[in-house]
Amino acid sequence: MVLGELGKKLSTALSKMNSSQVLDNKVFNEMIGEIVTALLQADVNVQLVKKVRDDIKKKVNLEKIPSGVNRRKLIHQVVFDELVALVNPRKKAPKIPEQKSKTGEIKYKPYVIMFVGLQGSGKTTTCAKLAHHYKNKKKKVCLVCADTFRAGAYEQLKQNALKAGVPFYGSYTEQNPVKAAREGVKHFKKQKMEVIIVDTSGRHKQEEGLFEEMQEISEAINPKNVIFVMDGTIGQSAFDQAKAFQERVTVGSVILTKLDAKGTKGGGAISAVAATGSPIIFYGTGEHLYDLEPFNAKSFISRLLGHGDFGGLFNKIKDAGFEDQAEFYQKMMEKEEVTLRDMYEQWSMIIKMGPIDKVMEMLPGFSKDLLPTGKGEEAQLRIKRFMCMMNSMTNKELDHPRVFHHEPSRFTRIAKGSGHSVKEVKEMFEEYKRFAKVLKSMIKRMKKGGGKGFNMNQLMGGGRRTRGMNMGNLNMGGLNIGQMMKNFNMSPDQMNQLMGKK
Ligand SMILES: Nc1nc2c(ncn2[C@@H]2O[C@H](COP(=O)(O)OP(=O)(O)OP(=O)(O)O)[C@@H](O)[C@H]2O)c(=O)[nH]1
C-alpha cells in the first residue's frame, strides 16, 4: 500500500470520530490534531499542514450545521476535499493527441517525451514503465537512449526496452547527447512511431547543470512534454527542485518515484510538487514495469483512505480488455445477496488483471490484512488458496452461503477436499463475510437512491443542474450519486458503462 502508514493514521483518525458516542468540539479537534500529526510525520510542509487544518476548521462549525444534516458524513467529506486539495496541482498535464482526426483520417502526430532527472531518481526505470503503460494502451511507443555519460545506461535501457517489448535506439559510440537524441527521434519518426520517449543522462547531482543540458537537447528534439522524474523519498525538499524545473520548462510534468519505499516521505513530496503547480502525472510504486500508477488527486486520496478507486479500477478493467466484466458490476447492483460465487468471480477477474496489491487497493472494503503490505505475490497466493477451497464447494454452497450456518460440517469436507485446514476454510469464509458486508451496504444505498439501474444520461438531463449534474432525487442514504462519482472519481460515461447503460 503506497504511503500505507499515512493512510492508516488518517483513516484511523476519521473512524475514531465516526465511532465516538458524542460528536462535540473536543472529538472534532482531536481528529484534526491526529490528521495534522500524520501529515507532519509524512514530511508535509508545516505551512501546507496549517492550511489544511485552518480550511477544515473554517468549513466545519459544529454549532451551525443545520439539524438533519449527517454531521459525520459532512466532516468526512470536508476532510476528503481538503486532502485532495493538498495534493492537487490544479494544472492539467499535456495529453497525447489521438492519431485520428475528427473526420477519421489518420494524421501522423509524433509525440516526443523527454525524461530528465537527477542521478538515481529512477528515470531510466520509469522510461520503460511509461513505455509499457502506453504499449498496453495500444500506442506505437519506443525508447531512445541519449544518456552518453554513464556507460551502463545504454545497456540498462536496452534491457528495459526488451522487457517492455518496445523498439529501442541508442549508440555505444556517440558521445554527444544532443546528437544521440536527435538521431533517435529522427529514426523513429521515419517509422511513424506515435510516442517517442527519450532518456537523458542523470549525471547531475544538482538541478542547475541538469537543466542546462536539458535545454540543449530540448532545442534539438522539440519535445511535446518534458517529464521531470523525482525521487519521492526526498520529501518536502522536492519543492525547490520542482520550482526550479517549472521555471525552466513551459510544458512539463512530474513523475514521483519510490512512493512504495519504506518510511517514505512521499506525502511531503507530493504536496510539495503540487504546491508548485507542476502536474504530477504518474507515481512509481516499485521496481517492476507495472509499478507505475497514473496520478489523480481524488483517486490517490480515496485509495489512501481505503475508500477504493472505482475510476482507476474501471480503467484497469478496460486496459485489461475486460469491458464485458462491467456486466459483473451491473449484476451485483441488481442482486439481493452477495454470494461466494460472486466473490470467486471478482477474484478470478482481478487475478487476471495483474498484481493483486495494485488492483485491490482500488476496491472499497477489501481488508488490508488480505494484502500483507508490499507482498502482492503473497496476497495473490492467499487468494488462489481461497479460490482452491471454493473449487471444492458445491453449487448450493457457492450460491447459498447460509448453508454453512446450519451445517458447519461442510467446512470439514471442503478442508479435506481442498487439502487445507478447517481453520483456513473458516478464515476464507470470514473474508467472504467482510466482502459481502461492504458490497451489500453499497448495493442497498444504490437501490434506496436511484431505484433500479438509473441511467447516467438521465441524471445529466433536466431538473436542477448543479455543476452539470442533476443532484435532484438521487439520494442514496445521504450520499447522492454525484457525490459518489466525485469520491470514486468516475466520469458519467464510466458510471454508465459500469452500470451497463448505453
Ligand atoms: N522501490 C522502487 N525503486 C525504484 C522505483 N523507480 C526506480 N527504482 C529503483 O531506483 C534505482 C535507480 O533507478 P534508475 O532508473 O537506474 O535511476 P536513474 O535516474 O536512471 O539513474 P541514473 O541513470 O544513474 O541517472 C534502481 O534500483 C530502480 O530499480 C520505484 O518506484 N520504487
Coordinates of C-alpha atoms and ligand atoms in Angstrom, one line a residue:
M1 CA 0.0 0.0 0.0
V2 CA 1.6 3.3 -1.1
L3 CA 2.0 5.6 1.9
G4 CA 0.3 2.9 3.9
E5 CA 1.5 4.5 7.2
L6 CA 0.0 7.9 6.4
G7 CA -3.2 6.3 5.1
K8 CA -3.7 4.2 8.2
K9 CA -3.3 7.2 10.5
L10 CA -5.7 9.3 8.5
S11 CA -8.4 6.7 8.2
T12 CA -8.0 5.8 12.0
A13 CA -8.5 9.5 12.9
L14 CA -11.7 9.6 10.8
S15 CA -13.1 6.3 12.0
K16 CA -12.4 7.2 15.7
M17 CA -14.5 10.4 15.1
N18 CA -17.2 8.3 13.3
S19 CA -17.5 5.8 16.2
S20 CA -17.5 8.4 19.0
Q21 CA -20.7 8.5 21.1
V22 CA -20.9 12.2 21.1
L23 CA -19.6 14.4 18.3
D24 CA -18.5 17.6 20.0
N25 CA -15.7 20.2 19.5
K26 CA -13.4 18.1 21.7
V27 CA -13.8 15.0 19.5
F28 CA -13.6 17.2 16.3
N29 CA -10.4 18.9 17.4
E30 CA -8.8 15.6 18.5
M31 CA -9.5 14.2 15.0
I32 CA -7.9 17.3 13.4
G33 CA -4.9 17.0 15.7
E34 CA -4.3 13.4 14.6
I35 CA -4.6 14.4 11.0
V36 CA -2.1 17.2 11.5
T37 CA 0.4 14.9 13.2
A38 CA 0.1 12.2 10.5
L39 CA 0.7 14.8 7.8
L40 CA 3.8 16.3 9.6
Q41 CA 5.2 12.8 10.1
A42 CA 4.8 12.2 6.4
D43 CA 7.1 15.3 6.0
V44 CA 4.3 17.5 4.6
N45 CA 5.5 21.1 4.8
V46 CA 4.2 22.8 8.0
Q47 CA 2.7 25.7 6.2
L48 CA 0.7 23.3 4.0
V49 CA -0.5 21.4 7.0
K50 CA -1.6 24.6 8.8
K51 CA -3.6 25.5 5.7
V52 CA -5.3 22.1 5.7
R53 CA -6.1 22.4 9.4
D54 CA -7.5 26.0 9.1
D55 CA -9.5 25.2 6.0
I56 CA -11.2 22.3 7.7
K57 CA -12.0 24.4 10.7
K58 CA -13.3 27.2 8.5
K59 CA -15.7 24.8 6.7
V60 CA -17.0 22.9 9.8
N61 CA -18.7 24.8 12.6
L62 CA -20.5 22.2 14.6
E63 CA -22.9 24.7 16.2
K64 CA -24.0 26.0 12.8
I65 CA -24.6 22.7 11.0
P66 CA -28.4 22.5 10.3
S67 CA -30.2 19.7 12.1
G68 CA -31.0 16.8 9.8
V69 CA -27.5 17.0 8.1
N70 CA -25.4 14.0 8.8
R71 CA -22.5 15.8 10.6
R72 CA -20.1 12.9 10.5
K73 CA -20.6 12.5 6.7
L74 CA -20.1 16.2 6.2
I75 CA -16.9 16.3 8.2
H76 CA -15.7 13.2 6.3
Q77 CA -16.4 14.9 3.0
V78 CA -14.7 18.2 4.1
V79 CA -11.5 16.3 5.2
F80 CA -11.5 14.3 2.0
D81 CA -11.8 17.5 -0.1
E82 CA -9.0 19.3 1.8
L83 CA -6.7 16.3 1.5
V84 CA -7.4 16.2 -2.3
A85 CA -6.7 20.0 -2.5
L86 CA -3.3 19.3 -0.7
V87 CA -2.1 17.0 -3.4
N88 CA -3.9 18.5 -6.4
P89 CA -1.6 20.7 -8.6
R90 CA -4.7 22.1 -10.3
K91 CA -2.9 22.1 -13.6
K92 CA -3.6 19.6 -16.4
A93 CA -0.7 17.6 -17.9
P94 CA -0.2 17.6 -21.6
K95 CA -2.2 14.8 -23.3
I96 CA -1.1 12.5 -26.1
P97 CA -3.1 13.5 -29.2
E98 CA -5.2 10.9 -31.0
Q99 CA -3.7 9.9 -34.3
K100 CA -7.2 10.0 -35.9
S101 CA -8.6 13.5 -36.8
K102 CA -12.3 14.3 -36.2
T103 CA -13.1 13.2 -39.8
G104 CA -11.5 9.8 -39.0
E105 CA -8.5 10.2 -41.3
I106 CA -5.2 9.0 -39.8
K107 CA -2.9 12.1 -39.3
Y108 CA 0.6 11.1 -38.0
K109 CA 1.3 13.2 -35.0
P110 CA 4.5 12.0 -33.3
Y111 CA 4.6 12.8 -29.5
V112 CA 8.1 13.2 -28.2
I113 CA 8.6 12.9 -24.5
M114 CA 12.0 13.9 -22.9
F115 CA 12.9 12.4 -19.5
V116 CA 15.1 14.4 -17.1
G117 CA 16.1 13.7 -13.5
L118 CA 18.9 13.8 -11.1
Q119 CA 21.2 10.8 -10.6
G120 CA 19.5 7.7 -9.2
S121 CA 16.0 9.3 -9.3
G122 CA 14.6 6.4 -11.2
K123 CA 14.5 8.0 -14.6
T124 CA 15.7 5.0 -16.8
T125 CA 13.4 2.6 -15.0
T126 CA 10.5 4.9 -15.3
C127 CA 11.0 5.5 -19.0
A128 CA 10.5 1.8 -19.5
K129 CA 7.5 1.7 -17.2
L130 CA 5.9 4.5 -19.2
A131 CA 6.6 2.8 -22.5
H132 CA 5.0 -0.4 -21.1
H133 CA 2.0 1.7 -20.0
Y134 CA 1.4 3.2 -23.4
K135 CA 2.0 -0.1 -25.1
N136 CA -0.8 -1.5 -23.1
K137 CA -2.9 1.4 -24.4
K138 CA -2.2 0.1 -27.9
K139 CA 0.1 3.1 -28.7
K140 CA 3.2 2.6 -31.0
V141 CA 5.8 3.6 -28.4
C142 CA 9.6 3.4 -28.4
L143 CA 12.7 4.3 -26.3
V144 CA 15.8 6.4 -27.3
C145 CA 18.9 6.4 -25.1
A146 CA 20.5 9.9 -25.1
D147 CA 22.5 9.2 -21.9
T148 CA 26.0 9.2 -23.4
F149 CA 27.6 9.9 -20.0
R150 CA 27.0 6.7 -18.0
A151 CA 28.4 3.6 -19.8
G152 CA 25.8 1.2 -18.3
A153 CA 22.9 3.5 -19.3
Y154 CA 22.7 2.2 -22.9
E155 CA 22.6 -1.5 -21.7
Q156 CA 20.2 -0.8 -18.9
L157 CA 17.7 1.0 -21.2
K158 CA 18.1 -1.7 -23.9
Q159 CA 17.3 -4.4 -21.4
N160 CA 14.3 -2.5 -20.1
A161 CA 13.1 -1.9 -23.7
L162 CA 13.3 -5.7 -24.3
K163 CA 11.4 -6.4 -21.1
A164 CA 8.7 -3.8 -22.1
G165 CA 8.7 -5.3 -25.6
V166 CA 9.2 -1.9 -27.3
P167 CA 11.8 -0.8 -30.0
F168 CA 15.0 0.8 -28.8
Y169 CA 17.5 3.2 -30.4
G170 CA 20.9 4.1 -28.9
S171 CA 24.6 4.2 -29.8
Y172 CA 27.6 2.7 -27.9
T173 CA 30.0 5.2 -29.6
E174 CA 28.1 8.5 -29.7
Q175 CA 29.5 10.9 -27.0
N176 CA 27.3 13.8 -27.8
P177 CA 23.8 13.5 -26.0
V178 CA 22.2 16.1 -28.3
K179 CA 23.2 14.2 -31.4
A180 CA 22.2 10.9 -29.9
A181 CA 18.7 12.3 -29.1
R182 CA 18.3 13.9 -32.5
E183 CA 19.3 10.7 -34.4
G184 CA 17.0 8.6 -32.3
V185 CA 13.9 10.8 -32.8
K186 CA 14.6 11.1 -36.5
H187 CA 14.9 7.3 -36.7
F188 CA 11.6 6.6 -35.1
K189 CA 9.7 9.4 -36.9
K190 CA 10.6 7.6 -40.1
Q191 CA 9.0 4.5 -38.6
K192 CA 5.9 6.6 -37.8
M193 CA 6.2 5.8 -34.1
E194 CA 3.5 7.6 -32.1
V195 CA 5.2 8.1 -28.7
I196 CA 9.0 8.6 -28.7
I197 CA 10.5 8.5 -25.2
V198 CA 14.0 10.0 -24.8
D199 CA 16.0 9.1 -21.7
T200 CA 18.8 11.6 -20.9
S201 CA 21.7 11.4 -18.6
G202 CA 21.2 11.7 -14.8
R203 CA 24.8 12.6 -14.2
H204 CA 24.0 15.8 -12.4
K205 CA 23.6 16.0 -8.7
Q206 CA 22.2 19.5 -8.8
E207 CA 19.4 20.6 -11.0
E208 CA 21.3 23.6 -12.5
G209 CA 23.7 21.5 -14.6
L210 CA 20.8 19.1 -15.4
F211 CA 18.6 21.9 -16.8
E212 CA 21.5 23.4 -18.9
E213 CA 21.9 20.1 -20.7
M214 CA 18.1 19.6 -20.9
Q215 CA 17.8 23.0 -22.7
E216 CA 20.2 21.9 -25.4
I217 CA 18.6 18.6 -26.1
S218 CA 15.1 20.1 -25.9
E219 CA 16.1 22.6 -28.7
A220 CA 17.2 19.7 -30.8
I221 CA 14.2 17.4 -30.5
N222 CA 11.4 19.8 -29.6
P223 CA 9.6 17.5 -27.1
K224 CA 5.8 17.9 -26.5
N225 CA 6.3 17.0 -22.9
V226 CA 9.4 17.2 -20.6
I227 CA 8.9 14.8 -17.7
F228 CA 10.9 15.6 -14.5
V229 CA 11.5 12.3 -12.6
M230 CA 11.9 13.0 -8.9
D231 CA 12.7 10.6 -6.1
G232 CA 9.6 10.6 -3.8
T233 CA 11.7 9.8 -0.7
I234 CA 13.2 13.3 -0.7
G235 CA 10.0 14.5 0.9
Q236 CA 9.2 18.2 1.0
S237 CA 12.6 19.2 -0.4
A238 CA 11.1 18.3 -3.7
F239 CA 9.6 21.8 -3.6
D240 CA 12.8 23.5 -4.7
Q241 CA 13.6 21.1 -7.4
A242 CA 10.1 21.2 -8.8
K243 CA 10.0 25.0 -8.6
A244 CA 13.3 25.3 -10.5
F245 CA 12.0 22.8 -13.1
Q246 CA 8.8 24.7 -13.5
E247 CA 10.6 28.0 -14.1
R248 CA 12.7 26.5 -16.8
V249 CA 10.2 24.3 -18.7
T250 CA 7.0 25.6 -20.2
V251 CA 5.4 22.2 -21.0
G252 CA 6.4 19.9 -18.3
S253 CA 5.1 17.3 -15.8
V254 CA 6.4 15.3 -12.9
I255 CA 6.7 11.6 -12.1
L256 CA 7.4 10.8 -8.4
T257 CA 9.2 7.5 -7.9
K258 CA 9.7 5.2 -4.9
L259 CA 6.5 6.0 -3.1
D260 CA 6.5 2.4 -2.1
A261 CA 9.8 2.8 -0.2
K262 CA 9.6 2.1 3.5
G263 CA 9.2 5.2 5.7
T264 CA 8.9 7.2 2.5
K265 CA 8.2 10.9 2.9
G266 CA 6.1 10.6 -0.2
G267 CA 3.3 12.7 1.3
G268 CA 5.7 15.6 1.7
A269 CA 7.0 15.2 -1.9
I270 CA 3.5 15.0 -3.5
S271 CA 2.2 18.0 -1.6
A272 CA 5.4 20.0 -2.3
V273 CA 5.3 19.4 -6.0
A274 CA 1.6 20.1 -6.1
A275 CA 2.3 23.4 -4.3
T276 CA 4.5 24.5 -7.2
G277 CA 1.6 23.8 -9.7
S278 CA 3.6 21.2 -11.6
P279 CA 1.2 18.4 -12.7
I280 CA 2.1 15.0 -11.3
I281 CA 1.1 12.5 -14.0
F282 CA 2.3 9.2 -12.6
Y283 CA 3.9 7.8 -9.5
G284 CA 6.3 4.8 -9.1
T285 CA 5.4 2.1 -6.7
G286 CA 8.2 -0.5 -7.2
E287 CA 10.9 -1.7 -9.5
H288 CA 8.8 -3.7 -11.9
L289 CA 7.4 -2.5 -15.3
Y290 CA 3.8 -2.5 -14.0
D291 CA 4.7 -0.5 -10.8
L292 CA 3.6 2.8 -12.3
E293 CA 0.2 4.4 -11.5
P294 CA -1.5 7.3 -13.2
F295 CA -1.8 10.1 -10.6
N296 CA -5.2 11.6 -9.9
A297 CA -5.6 13.6 -6.7
K298 CA -9.1 12.2 -5.9
S299 CA -8.2 8.6 -6.7
F300 CA -5.0 8.9 -4.7
I301 CA -6.7 10.2 -1.6
S302 CA -9.6 7.8 -2.0
R303 CA -7.3 4.8 -2.0
L304 CA -5.1 6.3 0.8
L305 CA -8.2 6.4 3.0
G306 CA -9.2 2.9 2.0
H307 CA -12.3 4.0 0.0
G308 CA -11.1 2.3 -3.1
D309 CA -10.9 3.9 -6.5
F310 CA -13.5 2.7 -8.9
G311 CA -12.4 5.1 -11.6
G312 CA -8.9 3.7 -11.6
L313 CA -10.2 0.2 -11.3
F314 CA -12.5 0.8 -14.2
N315 CA -9.6 2.0 -16.4
K316 CA -7.6 -1.1 -15.3
I317 CA -10.6 -3.3 -16.3
K318 CA -10.8 -1.5 -19.6
D319 CA -7.0 -1.6 -20.2
A320 CA -7.0 -5.3 -19.4
G321 CA -9.7 -5.7 -22.0
F322 CA -12.4 -6.7 -19.5
E323 CA -15.1 -4.3 -20.6
D324 CA -17.6 -7.1 -20.6
Q325 CA -16.9 -7.6 -16.9
A326 CA -18.7 -4.3 -16.3
E327 CA -21.7 -6.6 -16.5
F328 CA -20.4 -8.2 -13.4
Y329 CA -20.9 -4.9 -11.5
Q330 CA -24.3 -4.4 -13.1
K331 CA -25.4 -7.8 -11.8
M332 CA -24.0 -7.0 -8.3
M333 CA -26.1 -3.8 -8.2
E334 CA -29.2 -5.7 -9.0
K335 CA -28.9 -8.8 -6.7
E336 CA -30.4 -9.3 -3.4
E337 CA -27.4 -11.0 -1.9
V338 CA -23.6 -11.2 -2.5
T339 CA -22.6 -14.9 -2.7
L340 CA -19.4 -16.8 -2.5
R341 CA -19.7 -17.3 -6.3
D342 CA -19.7 -13.5 -6.7
M343 CA -16.5 -13.2 -4.7
Y344 CA -15.0 -16.1 -6.7
E345 CA -15.8 -14.3 -10.0
Q346 CA -14.4 -11.0 -8.7
W347 CA -11.2 -12.6 -7.6
S348 CA -10.7 -14.5 -10.9
M349 CA -11.1 -11.3 -12.8
I350 CA -8.7 -9.4 -10.5
I351 CA -6.0 -12.1 -10.7
K352 CA -6.1 -11.8 -14.5
M353 CA -5.7 -8.0 -14.2
G354 CA -2.2 -8.0 -12.8
P355 CA -0.5 -7.8 -9.4
I356 CA -3.1 -8.1 -6.7
D357 CA -1.9 -5.4 -4.5
K358 CA -2.1 -2.8 -7.3
V359 CA -5.6 -3.7 -8.1
M360 CA -7.2 -4.4 -4.8
E361 CA -6.2 -1.1 -3.3
M362 CA -8.9 0.2 -5.7
L363 CA -11.7 -1.9 -4.3
P364 CA -13.6 -0.4 -1.4
G365 CA -14.0 -2.8 1.5
F366 CA -11.2 -5.3 0.8
S367 CA -9.4 -5.7 4.0
K368 CA -5.8 -4.7 4.1
D369 CA -4.9 -7.9 6.1
L370 CA -5.7 -9.8 2.9
L371 CA -2.9 -7.7 1.4
P372 CA 0.2 -8.1 3.5
T373 CA 1.9 -4.8 3.0
G374 CA 4.1 -4.8 -0.1
K375 CA 3.6 -8.5 -0.6
G376 CA 1.4 -8.7 -3.6
E377 CA 2.7 -12.2 -4.5
E378 CA 1.8 -13.4 -1.0
A379 CA -1.7 -11.9 -1.3
Q380 CA -2.0 -13.5 -4.8
L381 CA -1.2 -16.9 -3.3
R382 CA -3.6 -16.4 -0.5
I383 CA -6.4 -15.6 -2.8
K384 CA -5.6 -18.6 -5.1
R385 CA -5.7 -20.8 -1.9
F386 CA -9.1 -19.4 -1.1
M387 CA -10.3 -20.0 -4.7
C388 CA -8.9 -23.5 -4.5
M389 CA -11.1 -24.1 -1.4
M390 CA -14.1 -22.7 -3.2
N391 CA -13.4 -25.1 -6.1
S392 CA -14.3 -27.9 -3.6
M393 CA -17.6 -26.3 -2.9
T394 CA -21.0 -27.5 -4.2
N395 CA -23.2 -25.1 -6.3
K396 CA -25.5 -24.9 -3.3
E397 CA -22.7 -23.7 -1.1
L398 CA -21.4 -21.2 -3.6
D399 CA -24.8 -19.7 -4.3
H400 CA -26.4 -20.0 -0.8
P401 CA -23.6 -19.4 1.8
R402 CA -26.2 -19.6 4.6
V403 CA -26.0 -23.4 4.5
F404 CA -22.7 -23.1 6.4
H405 CA -24.5 -21.7 9.4
H406 CA -26.9 -24.7 9.6
E407 CA -24.3 -27.4 8.6
P408 CA -20.8 -26.4 9.8
S409 CA -19.6 -29.9 9.0
R410 CA -19.3 -28.7 5.4
F411 CA -16.2 -26.8 6.4
T412 CA -14.5 -30.1 7.2
R413 CA -15.5 -31.6 3.9
I414 CA -14.1 -28.6 2.0
A415 CA -10.9 -28.6 4.0
K416 CA -10.3 -32.3 3.2
G417 CA -11.3 -31.9 -0.4
S418 CA -9.0 -28.9 -1.0
G419 CA -6.1 -30.0 1.1
H420 CA -6.4 -27.2 3.7
S421 CA -7.2 -27.0 7.4
V422 CA -10.7 -26.3 8.7
K423 CA -9.2 -23.1 10.2
E424 CA -8.1 -21.8 6.8
V425 CA -11.5 -22.6 5.3
K426 CA -13.2 -20.6 8.1
E427 CA -10.7 -17.8 7.6
M428 CA -11.8 -17.7 3.9
F429 CA -15.4 -17.6 5.0
E430 CA -14.7 -14.6 7.3
E431 CA -13.1 -12.8 4.4
Y432 CA -16.2 -13.5 2.3
K433 CA -18.5 -12.1 5.1
R434 CA -16.4 -8.9 5.1
F435 CA -16.5 -8.6 1.3
A436 CA -20.3 -9.2 1.3
K437 CA -21.0 -6.7 4.0
V438 CA -19.3 -3.8 2.3
L439 CA -20.8 -4.5 -1.1
K440 CA -24.2 -5.2 0.3
S441 CA -24.3 -1.8 2.0
M442 CA -23.2 -0.2 -1.2
I443 CA -25.9 -2.0 -3.2
K444 CA -28.5 -1.0 -0.6
R445 CA -27.6 2.7 -0.9
M446 CA -27.7 2.5 -4.7
K447 CA -31.2 0.8 -4.7
K448 CA -32.5 3.2 -2.0
G449 CA -31.4 6.2 -4.0
G450 CA -31.6 5.7 -7.7
G451 CA -34.0 2.8 -7.9
K452 CA -33.1 0.0 -10.4
G453 CA -30.1 0.9 -12.7
F454 CA -30.7 4.6 -13.2
N455 CA -29.3 5.9 -16.5
M456 CA -26.5 8.4 -16.0
N457 CA -27.6 10.3 -19.1
Q458 CA -31.0 10.9 -17.4
L459 CA -29.1 12.1 -14.4
M460 CA -27.2 14.6 -16.7
G461 CA -30.5 15.7 -18.3
G462 CA -33.3 18.0 -17.0
G463 CA -34.0 19.1 -13.4
R464 CA -31.9 21.3 -11.3
R465 CA -28.4 21.1 -12.6
T466 CA -25.6 21.7 -10.1
R467 CA -22.2 21.6 -11.6
G468 CA -23.6 19.9 -14.7
M469 CA -25.1 17.2 -12.6
N470 CA -28.8 16.9 -11.6
M471 CA -28.4 16.4 -7.9
G472 CA -32.2 16.1 -7.6
N473 CA -33.7 13.0 -6.1
L474 CA -30.8 10.5 -6.4
N475 CA -30.1 10.3 -2.8
M476 CA -28.6 7.0 -1.6
G477 CA -28.9 7.3 2.2
G478 CA -27.2 10.6 2.5
L479 CA -24.7 10.1 -0.3
N480 CA -26.1 11.2 -3.6
I481 CA -24.8 9.6 -6.8
G482 CA -23.0 12.7 -7.9
Q483 CA -21.1 12.7 -4.7
M484 CA -20.3 9.0 -5.0
M485 CA -19.0 9.6 -8.5
K486 CA -16.9 12.5 -7.2
N487 CA -15.5 10.4 -4.4
F488 CA -14.7 7.4 -6.7
N489 CA -13.5 9.9 -9.4
M490 CA -15.8 8.4 -12.0
S491 CA -17.0 10.2 -15.1
P492 CA -20.7 9.8 -16.1
D493 CA -19.6 7.7 -19.0
Q494 CA -17.7 5.4 -16.8
M495 CA -20.6 5.1 -14.4
N496 CA -22.9 4.4 -17.3
Q497 CA -20.6 1.7 -18.7
L498 CA -20.2 0.3 -15.2
M499 CA -24.0 0.1 -14.9
G500 CA -24.2 -1.4 -18.3
K501 CA -26.2 1.5 -19.6
K502 CA -25.6 2.9 -23.0
Ligands
LIG1 N1 11.2 0.8 -4.9 C1 11.3 1.5 -6.0 N2 12.5 1.5 -6.7 C2 12.6 2.2 -7.8 C3 11.4 2.9 -8.4 N3 11.8 3.5 -9.5 C4 13.1 3.2 -9.7 N4 13.6 2.5 -8.7 C5 14.9 1.9 -8.5 O1 15.8 3.1 -8.3 C6 17.1 2.7 -8.7 C7 17.6 3.8 -9.7 O2 16.8 3.7 -10.9 P1 17.4 4.2 -12.3 O3 16.2 4.1 -13.3 O4 18.6 3.5 -12.6 O5 17.7 5.7 -11.9 P2 18.3 6.8 -12.9 O6 17.8 8.1 -12.5 O7 18.1 6.4 -14.3 O8 19.8 6.7 -12.6 P3 21.0 7.2 -13.5 O9 20.7 6.6 -14.9 O10 22.2 6.8 -12.8 O11 20.7 8.7 -13.5 C8 17.0 1.4 -9.4 O12 17.4 0.4 -8.5 C9 15.5 1.2 -9.7 O13 15.1 -0.1 -9.7 C10 10.2 2.8 -7.6 O14 9.1 3.4 -7.9 N5 10.2 2.1 -6.5

